[in-house]
CSV table of C-alpha atoms in Angstrom, one decimal:
chain,number,residue,atom,x,y,z
I,1,MET,CA,-25.2,68.4,34.6
I,2,THR,CA,-27.6,69.3,31.2
I,3,VAL,CA,-26.8,69.8,27.8
I,4,ILE,CA,-29.3,70.3,25.1
I,5,VAL,CA,-28.2,70.8,21.3
I,6,LEU,CA,-30.5,72.6,19.0
I,7,THR,CA,-30.1,72.3,15.4
I,8,GLN,CA,-32.4,74.4,12.8
I,9,CYS,CA,-34.7,75.6,15.5
I,10,PRO,CA,-36.7,78.8,15.9
I,11,ALA,CA,-34.6,81.9,17.6
I,12,GLY,CA,-37.5,81.7,20.1
I,13,LEU,CA,-36.8,78.3,21.5
I,14,ARG,CA,-33.2,79.6,21.9
I,15,GLY,CA,-34.2,82.3,23.7
I,16,PHE,CA,-36.5,80.4,25.9
I,17,LEU,CA,-33.8,78.2,26.8
I,18,THR,CA,-31.4,81.2,28.2
I,19,ARG,CA,-33.4,81.5,31.0
I,20,TRP,CA,-32.5,78.1,32.7
I,21,LEU,CA,-29.4,77.5,30.7
I,22,LEU,CA,-26.2,78.9,29.4
I,23,GLU,CA,-25.6,78.9,25.8
I,24,ILE,CA,-22.0,78.1,25.1
I,25,SER,CA,-22.0,78.0,21.2
I,26,PRO,CA,-25.1,78.4,19.0
I,27,GLY,CA,-27.6,76.1,19.6
I,28,VAL,CA,-25.5,74.2,22.6
I,29,PHE,CA,-26.8,74.8,26.2
I,30,ILE,CA,-25.6,73.7,29.4
I,31,GLY,CA,-26.5,74.0,33.2
I,32,GLY,CA,-27.8,72.4,36.2
I,33,PRO,CA,-31.4,72.5,36.4
I,34,SER,CA,-33.3,70.0,38.5
I,35,ALA,CA,-34.8,66.8,37.0
I,36,ARG,CA,-38.3,68.6,37.3
I,37,ILE,CA,-37.2,71.8,35.3
I,38,ARG,CA,-35.1,69.4,32.9
I,39,ALA,CA,-38.2,67.4,32.0
I,40,VAL,CA,-40.3,70.6,31.5
I,41,LEU,CA,-37.5,72.2,29.5
I,42,TRP,CA,-37.1,69.2,27.1
I,43,GLU,CA,-40.9,69.0,26.6
I,44,GLU,CA,-41.0,72.4,25.7
I,45,VAL,CA,-38.1,72.1,23.4
I,46,LYS,CA,-39.9,68.9,21.5
I,47,GLN,CA,-43.1,71.0,21.2
I,48,TYR,CA,-41.5,74.1,19.7
I,49,ALA,CA,-38.6,72.7,17.7
I,50,GLY,CA,-40.3,72.9,14.4
I,51,ILE,CA,-38.5,71.2,11.7
I,52,GLY,CA,-35.3,71.1,14.0
I,53,ARG,CA,-33.6,68.5,15.7
I,54,ALA,CA,-32.7,68.6,19.4
I,55,LEU,CA,-30.6,66.3,21.7
I,56,LEU,CA,-30.6,66.2,25.4
I,57,ALA,CA,-27.8,65.0,27.6
I,58,TYR,CA,-27.8,65.1,31.2
I,59,SER,CA,-25.6,63.2,34.3
I,60,THR,CA,-27.2,60.3,36.1
I,61,ASN,CA,-26.7,57.3,38.1
I,62,ASN,CA,-25.7,54.5,35.9
I,63,GLU,CA,-22.9,52.6,34.5
I,64,GLN,CA,-22.5,55.2,31.8
I,65,GLY,CA,-22.8,58.2,34.4
I,66,PHE,CA,-25.2,60.1,31.7
I,67,ALA,CA,-28.2,59.6,29.5
I,68,PHE,CA,-29.5,61.2,26.4
I,69,GLU,CA,-32.5,61.6,24.3
I,70,THR,CA,-33.2,62.7,20.8
I,71,HIS,CA,-35.8,64.5,19.2
I,72,ASP,CA,-36.3,64.2,15.1
I,73,HIS,CA,-32.8,62.8,14.9
I,74,LYS,CA,-32.2,59.9,12.3
I,75,TRP,CA,-29.6,58.6,14.9
I,76,GLN,CA,-31.5,56.9,17.7
I,77,PRO,CA,-30.6,55.7,21.4
I,78,VAL,CA,-30.9,51.9,21.9
I,79,ASP,CA,-30.3,50.3,25.1
I,80,HIS,CA,-27.9,47.3,24.6
I,81,GLU,CA,-27.6,45.2,27.9
I,82,GLY,CA,-27.7,48.3,30.0
I,83,ILE,CA,-25.8,50.7,28.1
I,84,THR,CA,-27.3,53.1,25.8
I,85,LEU,CA,-25.5,53.4,22.3
I,86,ILE,CA,-26.5,55.3,19.4
I,87,HIS,CA,-27.8,53.5,16.3
I,88,ARG,CA,-26.9,55.2,12.9
I,89,PRO,CA,-28.8,54.0,10.0
I,90,ASN,CA,-27.0,53.5,6.8
I,91,ASP,CA,-28.6,55.8,4.2
I,92,ALA,CA,-25.8,55.7,1.8
I,93,PRO,CA,-26.9,53.5,-1.3
I,94,GLN,CA,-25.2,50.5,-2.3
I,95,ARG,CA,-23.3,50.8,-5.5
I,96,GLN,CA,-23.1,47.7,-7.6
I,97,SER,CA,-19.8,47.7,-9.6
I,98,ASN,CA,-19.6,45.3,-12.8
I,99,ARG,CA,-15.8,45.3,-12.7
I,100,ARG,CA,-14.1,42.4,-10.7
I,101,GLY,CA,-10.5,41.9,-9.7
I,102,TRP,CA,-7.7,44.4,-9.4
I,103,SER,CA,-7.4,47.6,-11.7
I,104,THR,CA,-4.8,47.7,-14.3
I,105,ALA,CA,-2.8,50.4,-12.3
I,106,SER,CA,-3.2,48.2,-9.2
I,107,LYS,CA,-1.7,45.4,-11.0
I,108,ARG,CA,1.3,47.4,-12.5
I,109,ARG,CA,2.4,48.7,-9.0
I,110,ARG,CA,1.9,45.3,-7.5
I,111,PHE,CA,4.0,43.6,-10.0
I,112,GLY,CA,6.7,46.7,-10.6
I,113,THR,CA,5.7,46.7,-14.5
I,114,ARG,CA,5.1,50.2,-16.1
């Protein structure tokens, strides 16, 4: 089983993939091509994705039962002792607050005073 998910990719690439895979939702393709065809499809996706992103997931004989690859994603697959996990970078800026301790409203609720 092979699944390819495209985000912000050209329509021509989607049309190309429909030759071998079934598009079950916009940008989501599923099918059962051979490993050789899957590798060729993935190379074509990486070449023609443009500014878009792509994800390939396929079944394989390992502990998880599947493997996946990404193209131009911020989230990256990382091998952790034989299991592939996704590393999601923290892009949120760290806020530094000058306030310390409990808010006035919280203190009132906590001690039952109004």
